[in-house]
Each structure stands twice: as structure tokens, then as C-alpha cells.
């Protein structure tokens, strides 16, 4: 399958590419200004990044276009997740207590994304902002002690967001989360 | 998964296509640059010169080690003594980014000089993914400018070739093992070397202090790991902090600097957790550092993960 990574300027964008490559995907890192019509893919990962989506969402390029018009599944990570919430009418704001490094994530809804995963696992994070209010038509899938929405999904479309970073080595079950997302991509082809 | 032998074949072929003429390869004696040198030698053979710059900032015993490594590799090499040049470029510089930029620029200046001397048009570097990722650019924030990326001038005379750009350390090690490179398991060591393990101004004296502190930490941790007291961390070293504190040495008041011990577990350097070193090992390090290094009054252990910290202090 062809799964590309949209580069929003994250420290771990290239890690997402590596995980997808290790899972046998045909993958590339593309600028977030790439028009959707140039993308013949089976799924997209919207990376995290330095932009604070609440204040400089213009730096998020065409992420909105992908979210509005794509017919394939999308997984937003960190800033990608926050932008997704804001774009669909929710809110992303500075975190009361931002999380850096190790955090325990608790799964509230197993869903496709956390299928066959333990109900809580250790994840690594690095974020100043977070989703404070879910958009309509979204379901919260997980939380941590300091962040209400560690993961979410669109109720009608194959669109997912995670605040933590499944692509880094220190996050437990990261590969399984990617595999679960890829399963959705496979089914949608 | 990653296939090192496929990677070797593809990179050698690509290097042959990319390089038409002579090339120099920036060599530090570490895993990344040694792998780059071997790949290059497979691609262009005699047309390469491996250049090691003695900055005066390297680890203890590095000078003797490097000629041995290069002899074993069987590649043409040159060792450039640039100690004075580096110390004068670093005089009065305390800001970590300025240090890194000054060092990067100095390296390039030297490489251009050597390349000109032998008529080489290409500079091959062992740059790996975290180097350019953390150096930032456009959307990506600059965490720290790696010497092989951030110090590059806008108008560079040499054509840059970086065969390991998409690899992380664990993958480079796999390639190194496949190539039979002896230094494949060597711990990572930053390009700016001791300069970023001295918080504050870099002088021959402060470099010596950091070098000695690092050597003690390396010796004690390696011995403890060999004795089965602990697992060998991914990276382990000391930094000298410009924080002074009061002590008492031989019934006399002392006012000296602080050494921080850092040891982490990681796979790729992009996330790291601090190593849970046994207190007995920390105790031995502390006693040796404060007894053997007169100017050090206090030893602390860094218990921060990456993120939010980075592995090195600067």
C-alpha cells in the first residue's frame, strides 16, 4: 500500500516514515503544501510539528484540504491531531499541564485503532497544546491523567487523531497502532 | 525491516553515480563516518581521502585510536592538526548554538582546504537522520545545529554527499556489522565533542577537565557493565557545568565546579530514557571525579528523559 507522511515540521516525522517503511509500505515524506490531487495514496499520516495550531494554523498548509476531501483514511499525530480537532469545529488550546516524555495512556474505547491492545500502556509525548474540546461527530478514544483526549476518531469517516507518538521507540505498542490503522486503509482500498 | 546488505549495494551504486572524480570523507573514528568511508571506498576506491581533524576536543586517547582505525580500514587518510584553530575560533563563545556554528564552519573551512590541495570536488559526510532533523529548517524548529549540517556555508565550494541521511544509529550499526567494521558498537559521540560538554567557555584547560571527567565515567561504567553490575547504556559521559558550589577539602574551604554524569538508553537517539545506574557505580564515579579532578567539588546524576531534555547538555 501507498501511505505517505505529511510533514508538518515534527521532530519525529521521519520516524513515522521509518515505521511505515518497516511495515512494508510504499512511503514518502511530502510537504504539507502538496495538493491533494497529486496524491494517489491509500492513506495519509499527518505528522506533528512545531506550529502551534491554535495560533499559526497557516503553517499547516493543505492539511485541511486532505481532511475535507480525502477518500482514504487519515491518522493525525500530535499537531496533526490538534489541527484535525480545530478544523472540524473543536478546540485546540495550550495544555494546562503539558506532557513531555513518558505518560500512561488509558484506552476508553478500543475501536479499530486500539484493537487487541491493553487497556493502558506507556506512551511518549511532547506537546504544549492539546485538544480541549472534541468536534461534533468525533469520539474520544483515550486519555491520560493530564490530557482528556489522547486519541479520537470521526464517527462517520476513517479519520483518527492521537496526541501521543506511536512512532517513537519508547512508546509501547506503537507498531500495533500503526498496523491497526493500516488495516483500516487496506479495508478501504 | 531494515536490510543492511541491500542498503550497502544500493548506496555503493548511488555513490558511483553521484561522484565523478575525487572525494574527501570527513572522518571522526565513530560509526557513522567510518561506514561512510567504507561505502565510499567500495564505490570509488583510490579516489578518496579520509580526513580526520584533530580539534583538541576529542576524547582521551582518541588520537592514537584513530590512526589504528584508519590503518585497519586500508583507506588513504590524512590527519590535520587544527587544535589552535579550533580553540581560537571558540575563544569567548559561551552560547551553545554559536559554539556549534563556529565548529561546523571551522570543519568546512579545513575540508575545503584539504580538498583544494588534492583537487577533490566532493565532500562525503556520515550525516544521519537526527543530525538534519534536529538542525531544523523551514517548518522544523532548530533543536540544535549539528556541526555537519548547521555549520555549512550557503555558498559551498564542495558538493555534499551524505549516503546515511535516512538512517538512525541502530541501522548504521547494522550496516557497520555487515561491513565488518570494528567500531560498529562504539557509543555515539557528538561532532562538536568536548566543546558541548563544557557549559561556558571552551579553553584547552576546560577541554582537558571535561576529557578527564568523561574518561572516568566511561571507565567506571564500562567496568561495571563488564562485571555484570549493570547493562551498558546506549550513551554515557560527563559534562562540566559552570555552576560553582562550596565544599571542604582537607579542612579548607573549596569553591569549585560541578560535573554531571549522563547515561541513557535509546535506540535511535530521538527518544531516550535515563539509565538506572546502581548507586554503587555512581558512588565510585563520584569519588574518583572529586578526588582526581581538583576543580570539581560536586557530582550530580542527570535523571531527565528525552524529551524534554536532549541527551547532551548543549
Short mmCIF file of C-alpha atoms in Angstrom, two decimals, chain B residues 34-299:
data_model
loop_
_atom_site.label_atom_id
_atom_site.label_comp_id
_atom_site.label_asym_id
_atom_site.label_seq_id
_atom_site.Cartn_x
_atom_site.Cartn_y
_atom_site.Cartn_z
CA UNK B 34 33.58 5.07 9.24
CA UNK B 35 30.63 3.45 7.49
CA UNK B 36 30.52 6.37 5.05
CA UNK B 37 34.25 5.96 4.38
CA UNK B 38 33.97 2.23 3.70
CA UNK B 39 30.98 2.66 1.39
CA UNK B 40 32.86 5.36 -0.45
CA UNK B 41 35.98 3.27 -0.77
CA UNK B 42 33.91 0.46 -2.26
CA UNK B 43 32.45 2.92 -4.71
CA UNK B 44 35.45 4.93 -5.84
CA UNK B 45 38.49 3.15 -4.34
CA UNK B 46 41.72 5.12 -4.60
CA UNK B 47 39.98 8.38 -5.43
CA UNK B 48 39.06 9.04 -1.82
CA UNK B 49 40.91 10.66 1.02
CA UNK B 50 39.69 10.21 4.56
CA UNK B 51 40.30 13.36 6.61
CA UNK B 52 40.45 13.37 10.38
CA UNK B 53 40.62 16.74 12.08
CA UNK B 54 42.30 16.84 15.45
CA UNK B 55 40.29 19.60 17.11
CA UNK B 56 41.86 19.25 20.52
CA UNK B 57 38.35 18.47 21.75
CA UNK B 58 38.27 14.73 21.33
CA UNK B 59 38.13 12.02 23.97
CA UNK B 60 41.10 10.73 25.88
CA UNK B 61 43.32 8.51 23.77
CA UNK B 62 41.36 9.32 20.59
CA UNK B 63 44.44 10.41 18.65
CA UNK B 64 46.13 7.01 18.96
CA UNK B 65 42.87 5.17 18.29
CA UNK B 66 42.10 7.00 15.05
CA UNK B 67 45.24 6.09 13.13
CA UNK B 68 44.74 2.47 14.17
CA UNK B 69 41.13 2.52 12.91
CA UNK B 70 42.13 4.14 9.63
CA UNK B 71 45.08 1.81 9.13
CA UNK B 72 42.78 -1.17 9.58
CA UNK B 73 40.32 0.21 7.05
CA UNK B 74 43.06 0.41 4.48
CA UNK B 75 41.89 3.75 3.09
CA UNK B 76 44.04 6.78 2.23
CA UNK B 77 43.89 9.21 5.08
CA UNK B 78 45.23 12.46 6.40
CA UNK B 79 45.22 13.74 9.97
CA UNK B 80 45.01 17.52 10.25
CA UNK B 81 46.19 19.12 13.47
CA UNK B 82 43.84 22.07 13.98
CA UNK B 83 43.85 22.41 17.75
CA UNK B 84 44.92 26.05 17.82
CA UNK B 85 42.46 26.98 15.08
CA UNK B 86 39.55 25.47 16.99
CA UNK B 87 40.45 26.98 20.35
CA UNK B 88 40.85 30.39 18.80
CA UNK B 89 37.50 30.05 16.96
CA UNK B 90 35.87 29.18 20.29
CA UNK B 91 37.50 31.91 22.35
CA UNK B 92 34.91 33.79 24.37
CA UNK B 93 31.98 31.80 22.92
CA UNK B 94 29.53 30.52 25.55
CA UNK B 95 26.24 30.21 23.66
CA UNK B 96 25.74 26.55 22.65
CA UNK B 97 24.40 27.37 19.19
CA UNK B 98 27.26 29.77 18.50
CA UNK B 99 29.74 27.12 19.59
CA UNK B 100 28.17 24.58 17.26
CA UNK B 101 28.12 27.01 14.33
CA UNK B 102 31.73 28.06 14.90
CA UNK B 103 32.82 24.42 14.99
CA UNK B 104 30.83 23.46 11.89
CA UNK B 105 32.23 26.40 9.95
CA UNK B 106 35.78 25.58 11.02
CA UNK B 107 35.41 21.95 9.93
CA UNK B 108 34.20 23.01 6.49
CA UNK B 109 37.00 25.54 6.13
CA UNK B 110 39.53 22.78 6.79
CA UNK B 111 37.82 20.29 4.49
CA UNK B 112 37.75 22.85 1.69
CA UNK B 113 41.45 23.49 2.21
CA UNK B 114 42.35 19.80 2.06
CA UNK B 115 40.04 19.19 -0.92
CA UNK B 116 41.59 22.05 -2.86
CA UNK B 117 45.05 20.64 -2.19
CA UNK B 118 44.19 17.35 -3.83
CA UNK B 119 41.71 18.55 -6.43
CA UNK B 120 38.64 16.92 -4.86
CA UNK B 121 35.20 18.29 -5.64
CA UNK B 122 33.12 16.22 -3.25
CA UNK B 123 32.75 16.12 0.49
CA UNK B 124 31.22 12.93 1.88
CA UNK B 125 29.82 13.08 5.41
CA UNK B 126 28.32 10.46 7.70
CA UNK B 127 25.29 12.67 8.45
CA UNK B 128 22.42 10.58 9.85
CA UNK B 129 18.72 11.39 10.26
CA UNK B 130 18.78 13.01 13.72
CA UNK B 131 21.53 15.41 12.55
CA UNK B 132 19.42 17.13 9.94
CA UNK B 133 16.14 16.68 11.82
CA UNK B 134 17.40 18.44 14.95
CA UNK B 135 19.25 21.07 12.91
CA UNK B 136 15.82 22.23 11.71
CA UNK B 137 14.90 24.44 8.77
CA UNK B 138 11.66 25.73 7.25
CA UNK B 139 8.79 24.32 9.35
CA UNK B 140 11.04 22.31 11.62
CA UNK B 141 12.37 24.05 14.69
CA UNK B 142 16.10 24.06 15.36
CA UNK B 143 16.73 21.99 18.46
CA UNK B 144 20.49 22.11 17.99
CA UNK B 145 22.61 22.72 14.92
CA UNK B 146 24.61 19.60 14.28
CA UNK B 147 28.12 20.51 13.21
CA UNK B 148 27.84 18.69 9.90
CA UNK B 149 24.62 20.47 8.96
CA UNK B 150 24.30 23.81 10.72
CA UNK B 151 27.85 24.97 10.06
CA UNK B 152 27.62 24.60 6.30
CA UNK B 153 28.06 27.87 4.42
CA UNK B 154 25.31 28.90 2.00
CA UNK B 155 27.76 29.03 -0.87
CA UNK B 156 29.76 25.86 -0.54
CA UNK B 157 32.52 25.05 -2.98
CA UNK B 158 32.35 21.33 -2.35
CA UNK B 159 29.47 19.13 -3.46
CA UNK B 160 27.99 17.44 -0.44
CA UNK B 161 27.22 13.71 -0.47
CA UNK B 162 25.51 12.10 2.53
CA UNK B 163 24.78 8.40 1.99
CA UNK B 164 23.42 7.78 5.52
CA UNK B 165 20.91 10.66 5.70
CA UNK B 166 17.89 8.42 6.12
CA UNK B 167 19.38 6.09 8.71
CA UNK B 168 19.35 6.17 12.50
CA UNK B 169 22.16 4.90 14.69
CA UNK B 170 20.75 1.38 15.10
CA UNK B 171 20.56 0.99 11.33
CA UNK B 172 24.07 2.40 10.81
CA UNK B 173 25.33 -0.18 13.29
CA UNK B 174 23.67 -2.96 11.30
CA UNK B 175 25.42 -1.70 8.18
CA UNK B 176 28.71 -1.47 10.09
CA UNK B 177 28.41 -5.06 11.30
CA UNK B 178 27.62 -6.22 7.79
CA UNK B 179 30.75 -4.40 6.57
CA UNK B 180 32.84 -5.93 9.37
CA UNK B 181 33.72 -2.55 10.84
CA UNK B 182 35.34 -2.86 14.24
CA UNK B 183 33.90 0.35 15.72
CA UNK B 184 30.31 -0.76 14.98
CA UNK B 185 29.33 -0.83 18.67
CA UNK B 186 31.07 2.38 19.74
CA UNK B 187 28.87 4.73 21.70
CA UNK B 188 27.67 7.87 19.91
CA UNK B 189 29.92 10.89 20.29
CA UNK B 190 28.89 14.36 19.19
CA UNK B 191 30.79 16.12 16.40
CA UNK B 192 31.48 19.27 18.46
CA UNK B 193 32.96 16.88 21.03
CA UNK B 194 34.03 18.28 24.41
CA UNK B 195 33.03 21.79 23.34
CA UNK B 196 29.41 20.98 24.14
CA UNK B 197 30.31 19.08 27.30
CA UNK B 198 31.70 22.24 28.82
CA UNK B 199 28.99 24.69 29.78
CA UNK B 200 30.68 28.02 29.36
CA UNK B 201 33.85 28.93 27.55
CA UNK B 202 35.93 26.27 25.87
CA UNK B 203 39.63 26.56 26.61
CA UNK B 204 42.42 23.97 26.45
CA UNK B 205 42.09 23.73 30.24
CA UNK B 206 38.32 23.25 30.36
CA UNK B 207 38.55 20.76 27.49
CA UNK B 208 41.09 18.78 29.48
CA UNK B 209 38.81 18.79 32.52
CA UNK B 210 35.83 17.52 30.51
CA UNK B 211 38.01 14.93 28.82
CA UNK B 212 39.22 13.55 32.17
CA UNK B 213 35.72 13.53 33.66
CA UNK B 214 34.37 11.69 30.60
CA UNK B 215 37.18 9.17 30.77
CA UNK B 216 36.38 8.36 34.40
CA UNK B 217 32.67 7.92 33.66
CA UNK B 218 33.43 5.72 30.65
CA UNK B 219 35.92 3.57 32.57
CA UNK B 220 33.68 3.02 35.57
CA UNK B 221 30.54 2.31 33.57
CA UNK B 222 32.30 0.00 31.13
CA UNK B 223 33.90 -1.90 34.01
CA UNK B 224 30.57 -2.22 35.84
CA UNK B 225 28.88 -3.46 32.67
CA UNK B 226 31.66 -5.97 32.00
CA UNK B 227 31.30 -7.23 35.58
CA UNK B 228 27.57 -7.70 35.12
CA UNK B 229 26.64 -4.98 37.60
CA UNK B 230 24.58 -3.10 35.05
CA UNK B 231 23.61 -3.01 31.40
CA UNK B 232 25.88 -0.90 29.20
CA UNK B 233 23.92 2.28 28.42
CA UNK B 234 23.43 3.50 24.85
CA UNK B 235 25.48 6.58 25.66
CA UNK B 236 27.32 7.66 28.81
CA UNK B 237 29.54 10.60 29.57
CA UNK B 238 30.18 13.57 31.82
CA UNK B 239 29.73 17.29 31.27
CA UNK B 240 31.34 20.06 33.24
CA UNK B 241 28.84 22.63 34.44
CA UNK B 242 29.68 26.26 35.07
CA UNK B 243 27.92 26.03 38.41
CA UNK B 244 30.14 26.54 41.42
CA UNK B 245 29.39 25.29 44.88
CA UNK B 246 31.03 25.26 48.27
CA UNK B 247 32.97 22.29 49.51
CA UNK B 248 35.53 21.37 52.08
CA UNK B 249 38.76 19.73 51.05
CA UNK B 250 41.41 18.92 53.65
CA UNK B 251 39.80 21.20 56.24
CA UNK B 252 39.95 24.05 53.75
CA UNK B 253 37.02 25.76 52.09
CA UNK B 254 36.72 24.93 48.41
CA UNK B 255 34.64 26.62 45.76
CA UNK B 256 34.59 24.50 42.61
CA UNK B 257 32.69 23.39 39.55
CA UNK B 258 30.12 20.63 39.09
CA UNK B 259 30.30 17.51 36.97
CA UNK B 260 27.08 15.99 35.74
CA UNK B 261 27.00 12.30 34.83
CA UNK B 262 24.67 11.41 31.98
CA UNK B 263 23.75 7.91 30.82
CA UNK B 264 20.77 7.00 28.66
CA UNK B 265 19.06 4.10 26.97
CA UNK B 266 17.95 4.69 23.41
CA UNK B 267 17.71 3.03 20.04
CA UNK B 268 17.83 5.92 17.64
CA UNK B 269 18.69 8.97 19.75
CA UNK B 270 15.27 10.51 19.07
CA UNK B 271 13.82 9.43 22.41
CA UNK B 272 15.89 8.39 25.39
CA UNK B 273 15.32 7.37 28.97
CA UNK B 274 17.92 7.94 31.65
CA UNK B 275 19.75 4.81 32.76
CA UNK B 276 19.02 3.36 36.15
CA UNK B 277 22.65 3.06 37.20
CA UNK B 278 23.32 1.26 40.50
CA UNK B 279 24.25 3.62 43.32
CA UNK B 280 27.47 1.70 43.90
CA UNK B 281 28.63 2.62 40.40
CA UNK B 282 27.62 6.26 40.84
CA UNK B 283 29.46 6.26 44.13
CA UNK B 284 32.70 5.10 42.52
CA UNK B 285 32.36 7.71 39.78
CA UNK B 286 31.70 10.46 42.32
CA UNK B 287 34.70 9.55 44.46
CA UNK B 288 37.06 9.34 41.52
CA UNK B 289 35.89 12.57 39.89
CA UNK B 290 36.10 14.64 43.06
CA UNK B 291 39.43 13.10 44.12
CA UNK B 292 41.20 13.06 40.78
CA UNK B 293 39.94 16.39 39.47
CA UNK B 294 40.88 19.17 41.79
CA UNK B 295 38.49 21.77 40.46
CA UNK B 296 35.40 19.59 40.82
CA UNK B 297 33.53 19.91 44.06
CA UNK B 298 30.32 18.16 43.31
CA UNK B 299 28.97 15.37 41.10
#
